[in-house]
mmCIF file of C-alpha atoms in Angstrom:
data_model
loop_
_atom_site.group_PDB
_atom_site.id
_atom_site.type_symbol
_atom_site.label_atom_id
_atom_site.label_comp_id
_atom_site.label_asym_id
_atom_site.label_seq_id
_atom_site.Cartn_x
_atom_site.Cartn_y
_atom_site.Cartn_z
ATOM 1 C CA MET A 179 -87.753 5.767 -70.817
ATOM 2 C CA PRO A 180 -86.451 9.249 -71.134
ATOM 3 C CA GLN A 181 -83.068 9.956 -69.513
ATOM 4 C CA LYS A 182 -82.951 12.147 -66.444
ATOM 5 C CA LYS A 183 -81.280 15.398 -67.181
ATOM 6 C CA LYS A 184 -78.088 15.927 -65.070
ATOM 7 C CA LYS A 185 -77.992 18.934 -62.860
ATOM 8 C CA ARG A 186 -75.274 21.273 -63.960
ATOM 9 C CA VAL A 187 -72.692 22.344 -61.264
ATOM 10 C CA THR A 188 -71.865 25.952 -61.471
ATOM 11 C CA GLN A 189 -68.323 27.241 -61.259
ATOM 12 C CA GLN A 190 -69.092 28.944 -57.993
ATOM 13 C CA THR A 191 -70.349 25.707 -56.401
ATOM 14 C CA PHE A 192 -67.258 23.846 -57.566
ATOM 15 C CA ARG A 193 -64.954 26.396 -55.977
ATOM 16 C CA ARG A 194 -66.933 26.211 -52.721
ATOM 17 C CA ARG A 195 -66.610 22.416 -52.537
ATOM 18 C CA ARG A 196 -62.897 22.579 -53.298
ATOM 19 C CA MET A 197 -62.322 25.111 -50.498
ATOM 20 C CA THR A 198 -64.306 22.946 -48.085
ATOM 21 C CA ALA A 199 -62.221 19.866 -48.936
ATOM 22 C CA LEU A 200 -59.026 21.863 -48.582
ATOM 23 C CA ALA A 201 -60.175 23.163 -45.212
ATOM 24 C CA ILE A 202 -60.897 19.614 -44.040
ATOM 25 C CA ILE A 203 -57.425 18.439 -45.164
ATOM 26 C CA ILE A 204 -55.753 21.379 -43.403
ATOM 27 C CA LEU A 205 -57.759 20.652 -40.253
ATOM 28 C CA LEU A 206 -56.675 17.000 -40.328
ATOM 29 C CA LEU A 207 -53.048 18.032 -40.807
ATOM 30 C CA ILE A 208 -53.295 20.411 -37.879
ATOM 31 C CA ILE A 209 -54.753 17.665 -35.696
ATOM 32 C CA ILE A 210 -51.981 15.230 -36.710
ATOM 33 C CA ILE A 211 -49.231 17.816 -36.175
ATOM 34 C CA TYR A 212 -50.699 18.768 -32.815
ATOM 35 C CA SER A 213 -50.821 15.116 -31.737
ATOM 36 C CA ILE A 214 -47.194 14.557 -32.738
ATOM 37 C CA ALA A 215 -46.102 17.781 -31.044
ATOM 38 C CA SER A 216 -47.914 16.826 -27.843
ATOM 39 C CA SER A 217 -46.232 13.428 -27.816
ATOM 40 C CA CYS A 218 -42.758 14.906 -28.326
ATOM 41 C CA SER A 219 -43.427 17.562 -25.741
ATOM 42 C CA GLY A 220 -44.303 14.902 -23.183
ATOM 43 C CA ASN A 221 -41.143 12.917 -23.863
ATOM 44 C CA ASP A 222 -38.997 16.039 -23.792
ATOM 45 C CA LYS A 223 -40.540 17.026 -20.505
ATOM 46 C CA ASN A 224 -39.688 13.664 -18.995
ATOM 47 C CA GLY A 225 -36.173 13.918 -20.365
ATOM 48 C CA ARG A 226 -35.671 17.352 -18.873
ATOM 49 C CA GLY A 227 -37.014 16.094 -15.574
ATOM 50 C CA GLU A 228 -34.485 13.248 -15.464
ATOM 51 C CA ASN A 229 -31.595 15.505 -16.427
ATOM 52 C CA SER A 230 -32.628 18.053 -13.860
ATOM 53 C CA GLU A 231 -32.680 15.336 -11.218
ATOM 54 C CA ALA A 232 -29.202 14.191 -12.262
ATOM 55 C CA ILE A 233 -27.886 17.733 -12.082
ATOM 56 C CA LYS A 234 -29.536 18.158 -8.711
ATOM 57 C CA THR A 235 -27.963 14.914 -7.447
ATOM 58 C CA GLU A 236 -24.532 15.948 -8.705
ATOM 59 C CA ALA A 237 -24.811 19.344 -7.068
ATOM 60 C CA ILE A 238 -25.792 17.782 -3.748
ATOM 61 C CA THR A 239 -22.927 15.277 -3.930
ATOM 62 C CA THR A 240 -20.327 17.935 -4.679
ATOM 63 C CA SER A 241 -21.609 20.044 -1.815
ATOM 64 C CA SER A 242 -21.409 17.057 0.540
ATOM 65 C CA VAL A 243 -17.776 16.357 -0.342
ATOM 66 C CA SER A 244 -16.853 19.990 0.127
ATOM 67 C CA LYS A 245 -18.417 20.085 3.584
ATOM 68 C CA THR A 246 -17.036 16.812 4.906
ATOM 69 C CA THR A 247 -13.549 16.741 3.384
ATOM 70 C CA PRO A 248 -10.883 18.984 4.940
ATOM 71 C CA VAL A 249 -8.686 20.599 2.301
ATOM 72 C CA GLN A 250 -5.138 21.718 2.984
ATOM 73 C CA THR A 251 -4.312 25.283 2.007
ATOM 74 C CA GLY A 252 -2.580 25.366 -1.342
ATOM 75 C CA THR A 253 -4.104 22.109 -2.583
ATOM 76 C CA ILE A 254 -5.943 22.398 -5.894
ATOM 77 C CA ILE A 255 -9.108 20.322 -6.219
ATOM 78 C CA ASP A 256 -10.234 19.397 -9.727
ATOM 79 C CA SER A 257 -14.012 19.453 -10.189
ATOM 80 C CA VAL A 258 -15.619 16.377 -11.733
ATOM 81 C CA THR A 259 -18.497 17.300 -14.032
ATOM 82 C CA ASP A 260 -18.995 13.878 -15.662
ATOM 83 C CA SER A 261 -22.166 12.514 -14.064
ATOM 84 C CA SER A 262 -20.826 8.958 -14.393
ATOM 85 C CA HIS A 263 -18.394 9.828 -11.596
ATOM 86 C CA THR A 264 -21.059 11.189 -9.282
ATOM 87 C CA GLN A 265 -21.290 9.280 -6.008
ATOM 88 C CA THR A 266 -24.909 8.369 -5.268
ATOM 89 C CA SER A 267 -26.595 6.352 -2.561
ATOM 90 C CA ASP A 268 -26.572 3.335 -4.895
ATOM 91 C CA THR A 269 -22.783 3.316 -5.353
ATOM 92 C CA SER A 270 -20.274 2.711 -2.548
ATOM 93 C CA LEU A 271 -16.769 4.147 -2.509
ATOM 94 C CA ALA A 272 -15.319 0.667 -2.757
ATOM 95 C CA ASP A 273 -17.148 -0.007 -6.017
ATOM 96 C CA ASP A 274 -16.559 3.315 -7.757
ATOM 97 C CA PRO A 275 -13.559 3.006 -10.113
ATOM 98 C CA ALA A 276 -13.196 6.802 -10.096
ATOM 99 C CA ILE A 277 -12.507 6.937 -6.337
ATOM 100 C CA VAL A 278 -9.093 6.311 -4.735
ATOM 101 C CA ARG A 279 -9.226 3.101 -2.692
ATOM 102 C CA SER A 280 -5.609 2.666 -1.544
ATOM 103 C CA ILE A 281 -2.285 4.496 -1.464
ATOM 104 C CA GLU A 282 1.195 3.039 -1.923
ATOM 105 C CA LEU A 283 4.479 4.768 -1.079
ATOM 106 C CA THR A 284 8.060 4.134 -2.139
ATOM 107 C CA PHE A 285 9.016 3.927 1.538
ATOM 108 C CA TYR A 286 7.234 3.772 4.895
ATOM 109 C CA THR A 287 10.040 4.742 7.259
ATOM 110 C CA CYS A 288 13.005 7.100 7.049
ATOM 111 C CA ASP A 289 15.952 8.129 9.221
ATOM 112 C CA LEU A 290 16.811 11.819 8.975
ATOM 113 C CA ASP A 291 19.295 14.258 10.422
ATOM 114 C CA ILE A 292 17.968 17.663 11.433
ATOM 115 C CA GLY A 293 17.393 19.755 8.314
ATOM 116 C CA ASP A 294 17.169 16.794 5.924
ATOM 117 C CA THR A 295 14.244 16.658 3.488
ATOM 118 C CA VAL A 296 12.818 13.602 1.721
ATOM 119 C CA GLN A 297 9.745 13.009 -0.408
ATOM 120 C CA PRO A 298 8.099 9.591 -0.873
ATOM 121 C CA TYR A 299 6.610 8.911 -4.293
ATOM 122 C CA VAL A 300 2.858 8.354 -4.068
ATOM 123 C CA THR A 301 0.781 5.932 -6.131
ATOM 124 C CA MET A 302 -2.987 6.162 -5.778
ATOM 125 C CA LEU A 303 -5.017 3.127 -6.814
ATOM 126 C CA PRO A 304 -6.917 2.147 -8.858
ATOM 127 C CA ASP A 305 -5.489 3.640 -12.044
ATOM 128 C CA THR A 306 -8.991 4.748 -13.021
ATOM 129 C CA ALA A 307 -9.271 7.124 -10.032
ATOM 130 C CA VAL A 308 -10.059 10.678 -11.134
ATOM 131 C CA ASP A 309 -9.281 12.964 -8.194
ATOM 132 C CA LEU A 310 -5.667 12.261 -7.149
ATOM 133 C CA THR A 311 -5.394 15.228 -4.790
ATOM 134 C CA GLU A 312 -3.275 14.443 -1.719
ATOM 135 C CA LYS A 313 -3.537 15.716 1.830
ATOM 136 C CA TRP A 314 -0.401 15.577 3.998
ATOM 137 C CA GLU A 315 -0.221 15.866 7.796
ATOM 138 C CA SER A 316 2.480 15.436 10.447
ATOM 139 C CA SER A 317 1.630 13.996 13.858
ATOM 140 C CA ASP A 318 4.218 16.298 15.469
ATOM 141 C CA GLU A 319 5.491 19.311 13.549
ATOM 142 C CA SER A 320 8.068 20.007 16.240
ATOM 143 C CA ILE A 321 9.850 16.827 15.050
ATOM 144 C CA ALA A 322 9.121 16.877 11.303
ATOM 145 C CA THR A 323 7.023 19.048 9.023
ATOM 146 C CA VAL A 324 5.461 18.177 5.694
ATOM 147 C CA ASP A 325 4.224 20.490 2.954
ATOM 148 C CA TRP A 326 1.286 19.980 0.600
ATOM 149 C CA GLN A 327 3.577 18.299 -1.940
ATOM 150 C CA GLY A 328 4.814 15.661 0.551
ATOM 151 C CA ASN A 329 8.261 17.109 1.309
ATOM 152 C CA ILE A 330 9.145 15.864 4.806
ATOM 153 C CA THR A 331 11.658 18.012 6.682
ATOM 154 C CA ALA A 332 13.354 16.989 9.951
ATOM 155 C CA VAL A 333 13.122 19.649 12.678
ATOM 156 C CA SER A 334 14.270 18.090 15.966
ATOM 157 C CA PRO A 335 15.211 14.640 17.357
ATOM 158 C CA GLY A 336 12.366 12.221 17.917
ATOM 159 C CA VAL A 337 9.797 10.008 16.207
ATOM 160 C CA CYS A 338 6.646 11.149 14.444
ATOM 161 C CA PHE A 339 4.334 9.949 11.687
ATOM 162 C CA VAL A 340 3.528 11.676 8.423
ATOM 163 C CA THR A 341 0.216 10.722 6.835
ATOM 164 C CA VAL A 342 -0.923 11.146 3.243
ATOM 165 C CA SER A 343 -4.602 10.659 2.492
ATOM 166 C CA SER A 344 -6.890 11.016 -0.494
ATOM 167 C CA VAL A 345 -8.983 14.191 -0.500
ATOM 168 C CA SER A 346 -11.748 12.394 -2.401
ATOM 169 C CA ASN A 347 -11.703 9.446 0.031
ATOM 170 C CA PRO A 348 -10.005 10.155 3.389
ATOM 171 C CA GLN A 349 -10.328 6.462 4.302
ATOM 172 C CA ALA A 350 -7.511 5.749 1.831
ATOM 173 C CA TYR A 351 -4.213 6.707 3.440
ATOM 174 C CA ALA A 352 -0.627 5.637 4.140
ATOM 175 C CA GLU A 353 1.880 6.601 6.814
ATOM 176 C CA VAL A 354 5.612 7.204 7.001
ATOM 177 C CA LYS A 355 7.438 6.699 10.287
ATOM 178 C CA VAL A 356 9.991 9.517 10.581
ATOM 179 C CA ASN A 357 13.037 8.994 12.827
ATOM 180 C CA VAL A 358 14.966 12.220 13.395
ATOM 181 C CA MET A 359 18.422 11.764 14.913
ATOM 182 C CA ASN A 360 20.337 14.052 17.206
ATOM 183 C CA GLU A 361 23.992 15.049 16.767
ATOM 184 C CA GLU A 362 25.129 11.744 18.268
ATOM 185 C CA GLY A 363 23.186 9.717 15.711
ATOM 186 C CA ILE A 364 20.534 8.705 18.242
ATOM 187 C CA VAL A 365 16.781 8.611 17.653
ATOM 188 C CA PRO A 366 14.797 9.038 20.891
ATOM 189 C CA VAL A 367 11.912 6.561 20.852
ATOM 190 C CA ALA A 368 8.301 7.447 21.536
ATOM 191 C CA SER A 369 7.367 8.069 25.164
ATOM 192 C CA GLN A 370 4.024 6.344 24.671
ATOM 193 C CA THR A 371 2.646 3.433 22.682
ATOM 194 C CA VAL A 372 1.982 4.415 19.072
ATOM 195 C CA SER A 373 0.957 2.427 16.008
ATOM 196 C CA TYR A 374 1.514 3.113 12.350
ATOM 197 C CA ASN A 375 0.356 1.437 9.155
ATOM 198 C CA SER A 376 2.312 0.530 6.057
ATOM 199 C CA ASN A 377 1.442 -1.162 2.806
ATOM 200 C CA GLN A 378 3.864 -4.015 2.259
ATOM 201 C CA ASN A 379 3.498 -6.312 -0.735
ATOM 202 C CA GLY A 380 -0.157 -5.413 -1.014
ATOM 203 C CA GLN A 381 -0.857 -6.021 2.684
ATOM 204 C CA THR A 382 -1.672 -3.383 5.290
ATOM 205 C CA VAL A 383 0.705 -3.957 8.193
ATOM 206 C CA THR A 384 0.234 -2.284 11.572
ATOM 207 C CA THR A 385 3.391 -1.910 13.668
ATOM 208 C CA THR A 386 3.165 -0.939 17.331
ATOM 209 C CA VAL A 387 6.062 0.931 18.940
ATOM 210 C CA MET A 388 6.143 0.290 22.663
ATOM 211 C CA PRO A 389 7.420 2.810 25.221
ATOM 212 C CA SER A 390 11.084 2.183 25.931
ATOM 213 C CA THR A 391 14.200 3.879 27.213
ATOM 214 C CA ASN A 392 16.203 2.181 24.469
ATOM 215 C CA GLN A 393 17.290 4.117 21.416
ATOM 216 C CA ILE A 394 18.046 3.642 17.737
ATOM 217 C CA ARG A 395 21.721 4.353 17.274
ATOM 218 C CA LYS A 396 23.749 4.754 14.079
ATOM 219 C CA ILE A 397 27.447 3.960 14.408
ATOM 220 C CA ASN A 398 29.727 3.942 11.365
ATOM 221 C CA GLY A 399 26.797 3.181 9.083
ATOM 222 C CA LEU A 400 25.464 0.365 11.299
ATOM 223 C CA THR A 401 22.026 0.519 12.937
ATOM 224 C CA TYR A 402 21.529 -0.702 16.493
ATOM 225 C CA VAL A 403 18.107 -0.957 18.164
ATOM 226 C CA GLN A 404 18.123 -1.881 21.851
ATOM 227 C CA GLY A 405 21.774 -2.738 21.311
ATOM 228 C CA ILE A 406 20.921 -5.258 18.544
ATOM 229 C CA LEU A 407 22.603 -4.884 15.161
ATOM 230 C CA ILE A 408 19.861 -4.710 12.523
ATOM 231 C CA ALA A 409 20.035 -5.694 8.863
ATOM 232 C CA ASN A 410 16.722 -5.915 7.013
ATOM 233 C CA LYS A 411 15.005 -4.254 4.074
ATOM 234 C CA THR A 412 14.899 -0.908 5.870
ATOM 235 C CA TYR A 413 18.319 -0.877 7.547
ATOM 236 C CA SER A 414 21.375 -1.672 5.438
ATOM 237 C CA LEU A 415 25.034 -2.409 6.109
ATOM 238 C CA PRO A 416 28.012 -0.614 4.550
ATOM 239 C CA GLU A 417 29.450 -2.364 1.525
ATOM 240 C CA ASN A 418 32.854 -2.626 3.218
ATOM 241 C CA TYR A 419 31.463 -4.139 6.442
ATOM 242 C CA ASN A 420 33.175 -7.528 6.596
ATOM 243 C CA PRO A 421 33.314 -8.933 10.161
ATOM 244 C CA GLY A 422 33.388 -12.620 9.240
ATOM 245 C CA PHE A 423 31.539 -15.326 11.166
ATOM 246 C CA ASN A 424 30.893 -14.068 14.713
ATOM 247 C CA SER A 425 32.864 -16.299 17.103
ATOM 248 C CA GLU A 426 30.247 -16.122 19.875
ATOM 249 C CA ALA A 427 27.476 -17.116 17.443
ATOM 250 C CA GLU A 428 29.643 -19.941 16.097
ATOM 251 C CA SER A 429 30.303 -21.300 19.579
ATOM 252 C CA ALA A 430 26.596 -21.096 20.507
ATOM 253 C CA PHE A 431 25.633 -22.943 17.321
ATOM 254 C CA ASN A 432 28.079 -25.737 18.069
ATOM 255 C CA GLN A 433 26.407 -26.189 21.456
ATOM 256 C CA LEU A 434 22.992 -26.191 19.779
ATOM 257 C CA SER A 435 24.091 -28.806 17.267
ATOM 258 C CA GLU A 436 25.555 -31.019 19.985
ATOM 259 C CA ALA A 437 22.361 -30.816 22.057
ATOM 260 C CA ALA A 438 20.286 -31.822 19.038
ATOM 261 C CA ALA A 439 22.643 -34.721 18.325
ATOM 262 C CA GLU A 440 22.060 -36.054 21.843
ATOM 263 C CA GLU A 441 18.428 -36.473 20.817
ATOM 264 C CA GLY A 442 19.353 -38.235 17.601
ATOM 265 C CA LEU A 443 18.928 -35.169 15.388
ATOM 266 C CA ASP A 444 21.343 -33.782 12.817
ATOM 267 C CA ILE A 445 21.436 -29.993 12.634
ATOM 268 C CA TYR A 446 24.390 -28.653 10.688
ATOM 269 C CA LEU A 447 25.546 -25.344 9.257
ATOM 270 C CA SER A 448 24.931 -24.873 5.541
ATOM 271 C CA SER A 449 25.567 -21.137 5.209
ATOM 272 C CA GLY A 450 27.004 -18.643 7.674
ATOM 273 C CA PHE A 451 28.781 -15.372 6.996
ATOM 274 C CA ARG A 452 28.447 -13.931 3.491
ATOM 275 C CA SER A 453 30.220 -10.793 2.308
ATOM 276 C CA PHE A 454 28.579 -7.995 0.318
ATOM 277 C CA ASP A 455 30.085 -9.328 -2.913
ATOM 278 C CA GLU A 456 28.946 -12.900 -2.227
ATOM 279 C CA GLN A 457 25.408 -11.736 -1.505
ATOM 280 C CA ASN A 458 25.454 -9.577 -4.627
ATOM 281 C CA SER A 459 26.277 -12.618 -6.763
ATOM 282 C CA ILE A 460 23.642 -14.824 -5.087
ATOM 283 C CA TYR A 461 20.924 -12.188 -5.321
ATOM 284 C CA ASN A 462 21.582 -11.345 -8.967
ATOM 285 C CA ASN A 463 21.470 -15.027 -9.892
ATOM 286 C CA TYR A 464 18.024 -15.285 -8.321
ATOM 287 C CA VAL A 465 16.876 -12.125 -10.103
ATOM 288 C CA ASP A 466 18.025 -13.557 -13.437
ATOM 289 C CA ALA A 467 16.204 -16.822 -12.732
ATOM 290 C CA TYR A 468 12.966 -15.592 -11.110
ATOM 291 C CA GLY A 469 12.748 -11.814 -11.594
ATOM 292 C CA GLN A 470 13.374 -9.156 -8.974
ATOM 293 C CA ALA A 471 9.896 -9.118 -7.432
ATOM 294 C CA SER A 472 10.049 -12.841 -6.690
ATOM 295 C CA ALA A 473 13.712 -12.774 -5.628
ATOM 296 C CA ASP A 474 12.982 -10.048 -3.077
ATOM 297 C CA THR A 475 10.636 -12.397 -1.207
ATOM 298 C CA PHE A 476 13.370 -14.875 -0.294
ATOM 299 C CA SER A 477 16.765 -13.292 -0.984
ATOM 300 C CA ALA A 478 18.216 -10.075 0.419
ATOM 301 C CA ARG A 479 19.694 -7.419 -1.780
ATOM 302 C CA PRO A 480 23.431 -6.875 -1.257
ATOM 303 C CA GLY A 481 23.987 -4.742 1.835
ATOM 304 C CA TYR A 482 20.672 -5.810 3.403
ATOM 305 C CA SER A 483 21.458 -9.415 4.281
ATOM 306 C CA GLU A 484 21.698 -10.654 7.865
ATOM 307 C CA HIS A 485 24.396 -13.047 6.719
ATOM 308 C CA GLN A 486 26.725 -10.061 6.277
ATOM 309 C CA THR A 487 26.469 -9.373 10.027
ATOM 310 C CA GLY A 488 28.104 -12.734 10.776
ATOM 311 C CA LEU A 489 25.218 -13.464 13.165
ATOM 312 C CA ALA A 490 22.879 -15.436 10.862
ATOM 313 C CA ILE A 491 22.991 -19.131 9.963
ATOM 314 C CA ASP A 492 21.119 -21.281 7.448
ATOM 315 C CA VAL A 493 20.932 -24.887 8.592
ATOM 316 C CA ASN A 494 20.512 -28.192 6.767
ATOM 317 C CA THR A 495 18.622 -28.078 3.445
ATOM 318 C CA ILE A 496 17.955 -24.454 2.546
ATOM 319 C CA ASP A 497 14.538 -25.039 1.023
ATOM 320 C CA ASP A 498 10.966 -25.910 1.967
ATOM 321 C CA SER A 499 11.787 -29.602 2.387
ATOM 322 C CA PHE A 500 13.255 -28.729 5.812
ATOM 323 C CA ASP A 501 9.866 -27.576 7.104
ATOM 324 C CA GLY A 502 8.164 -30.127 9.362
ATOM 325 C CA THR A 503 11.221 -32.335 9.821
ATOM 326 C CA PRO A 504 12.117 -33.397 13.387
ATOM 327 C CA GLU A 505 15.128 -31.066 13.185
ATOM 328 C CA ALA A 506 12.945 -28.110 12.166
ATOM 329 C CA VAL A 507 10.477 -28.764 14.983
ATOM 330 C CA TRP A 508 13.250 -29.085 17.561
ATOM 331 C CA LEU A 509 14.964 -25.942 16.282
ATOM 332 C CA ALA A 510 11.768 -23.878 16.549
ATOM 333 C CA ASN A 511 11.260 -25.019 20.165
ATOM 334 C CA HIS A 512 14.831 -24.884 21.466
ATOM 335 C CA ALA A 513 16.886 -22.413 19.408
ATOM 336 C CA HIS A 514 16.322 -19.609 21.940
ATOM 337 C CA GLU A 515 17.927 -21.722 24.663
ATOM 338 C CA TYR A 516 21.200 -21.250 22.788
ATOM 339 C CA GLY A 517 20.679 -17.594 21.833
ATOM 340 C CA PHE A 518 18.987 -17.967 18.414
ATOM 341 C CA ILE A 519 15.555 -17.118 17.034
ATOM 342 C CA ILE A 520 13.724 -18.301 13.908
ATOM 343 C CA ARG A 521 14.180 -15.056 12.057
ATOM 344 C CA TYR A 522 11.395 -15.305 9.463
ATOM 345 C CA PRO A 523 8.385 -17.080 11.025
ATOM 346 C CA LYS A 524 5.353 -18.390 9.154
ATOM 347 C CA GLY A 525 2.550 -15.900 8.577
ATOM 348 C CA LYS A 526 4.772 -12.870 9.188
ATOM 349 C CA GLU A 527 5.887 -12.293 5.602
ATOM 350 C CA GLY A 528 4.317 -8.837 5.445
ATOM 351 C CA ILE A 529 6.278 -7.764 8.528
ATOM 352 C CA THR A 530 9.721 -9.331 8.053
ATOM 353 C CA GLY A 531 9.638 -8.855 4.274
ATOM 354 C CA TYR A 532 10.582 -12.484 3.611
ATOM 355 C CA LYS A 533 8.842 -15.817 3.147
ATOM 356 C CA TYR A 534 8.810 -18.371 5.962
ATOM 357 C CA GLU A 535 12.307 -19.807 6.434
ATOM 358 C CA PRO A 536 12.442 -22.433 9.207
ATOM 359 C CA TRP A 537 16.140 -22.961 8.431
ATOM 360 C CA HIS A 538 17.262 -19.334 8.977
ATOM 361 C CA ILE A 539 18.266 -18.504 12.561
ATOM 362 C CA ARG A 540 19.711 -15.299 14.014
ATOM 363 C CA TYR A 541 21.937 -15.017 17.070
ATOM 364 C CA LEU A 542 20.848 -12.517 19.760
ATOM 365 C CA GLY A 543 22.269 -14.057 22.906
ATOM 366 C CA VAL A 544 20.314 -16.319 25.250
ATOM 367 C CA GLU A 545 18.634 -13.560 27.273
ATOM 368 C CA LYS A 546 17.386 -11.483 24.347
ATOM 369 C CA ALA A 547 16.483 -14.495 22.200
ATOM 370 C CA THR A 548 14.385 -15.887 25.054
ATOM 371 C CA GLU A 549 12.584 -12.546 25.419
ATOM 372 C CA VAL A 550 11.746 -12.480 21.724
ATOM 373 C CA TYR A 551 10.695 -16.155 21.742
ATOM 374 C CA ASN A 552 8.392 -15.680 24.745
ATOM 375 C CA SER A 553 6.826 -12.569 23.194
ATOM 376 C CA GLY A 554 5.704 -14.506 20.121
ATOM 377 C CA LEU A 555 6.771 -11.540 17.999
ATOM 378 C CA THR A 556 9.128 -11.158 15.079
ATOM 379 C CA LEU A 557 12.281 -9.142 15.693
ATOM 380 C CA GLU A 558 10.709 -6.205 13.800
ATOM 381 C CA GLU A 559 7.613 -6.257 16.016
ATOM 382 C CA PHE A 560 9.672 -6.694 19.169
ATOM 383 C CA LEU A 561 11.855 -3.677 18.361
ATOM 384 C CA GLY A 562 9.104 -1.543 16.801
ATOM 385 C CA ILE A 563 10.742 -1.253 13.374
ATOM 386 C CA ASP A 564 9.723 -2.216 9.854
ATOM 387 C CA SER A 565 11.392 -3.951 6.916
ATOM 388 C CA VAL A 566 10.642 -2.270 3.573
ATOM 389 C CA TYR A 567 12.929 -1.330 0.698
ATOM 390 C CA GLN A 568 12.755 2.397 -0.042
ATOM 391 C CA ASN A 569 12.942 1.850 -3.799
#
């Protein structure tokens, strides 16, 4: 069978087919590139939408803070541009590590003469807080003023309260009670009931100062409130103050001990008057053994101990084993009848500054001790004072 003769492809036809194939390949490439570009464009659009929303949220938040937070003249506010620090409806202030939640001061009360200036050191917590801007205010600038840096200056005799708050979170604040004395060393008390807050050992303590005609008086370095000599973490005694064991307190304790004995109980004196030097030795031994922070919860620093007044007594075993004994129960119920109070009651550690000590009694005289006992208050609460070391 004769072979079929192949049809010859001309050069022109070959070039036409090659151009057609090339055109098809280019068309396919264009379609692929267009598809990829469309996909990327969609994702990029979504991304820009999310970022725009974040920027919008941040702008709204910043505006809200500016409108609701009063700013003291002269205070510089740092802007926060990191969106991770933006406060949104899904994040509360308490949960945001960038927001100040509490403020601690180096002291919460101060006694000043007219013209004196002091400045408490401020610590804003947590450490991760970003905006540490402070706002300072005085409750009565006729008594004491405060500048934007926290310098408190005494103007005239009286009592007022200086408050420092966080600009980023005004709910975080702390207060300093300012006592300004007159030329006679007297601080006129408030004419109306006032309360102030302090942060003591991590606890927020509210102290109420009741109206009274009594005054805080400084005599030869000693502090008297309502005529009562005070020695606590706020009010110290001169190093050379060495009165010995108060004879009236000693006599009253002997009567107390005799009355307890009539009921078959044994209450005896274990520690009475201690000088500055004796307290210094005792305190430093505790610091060496337990560290200062722990020692400060149960031992007074030298110059701040009630034992140096000659009016304080530790009875029986000076440790927790005394708690709950018949002697401890009797003492808590009858000490005031002989002029004494349980100085550091249970549950009042944040106010007195010391752990519960059922063995530590303080002589006030029968009348005043009975008043304090019936009030159910600590001596600090009764007198409207606090007990906090200033450093």
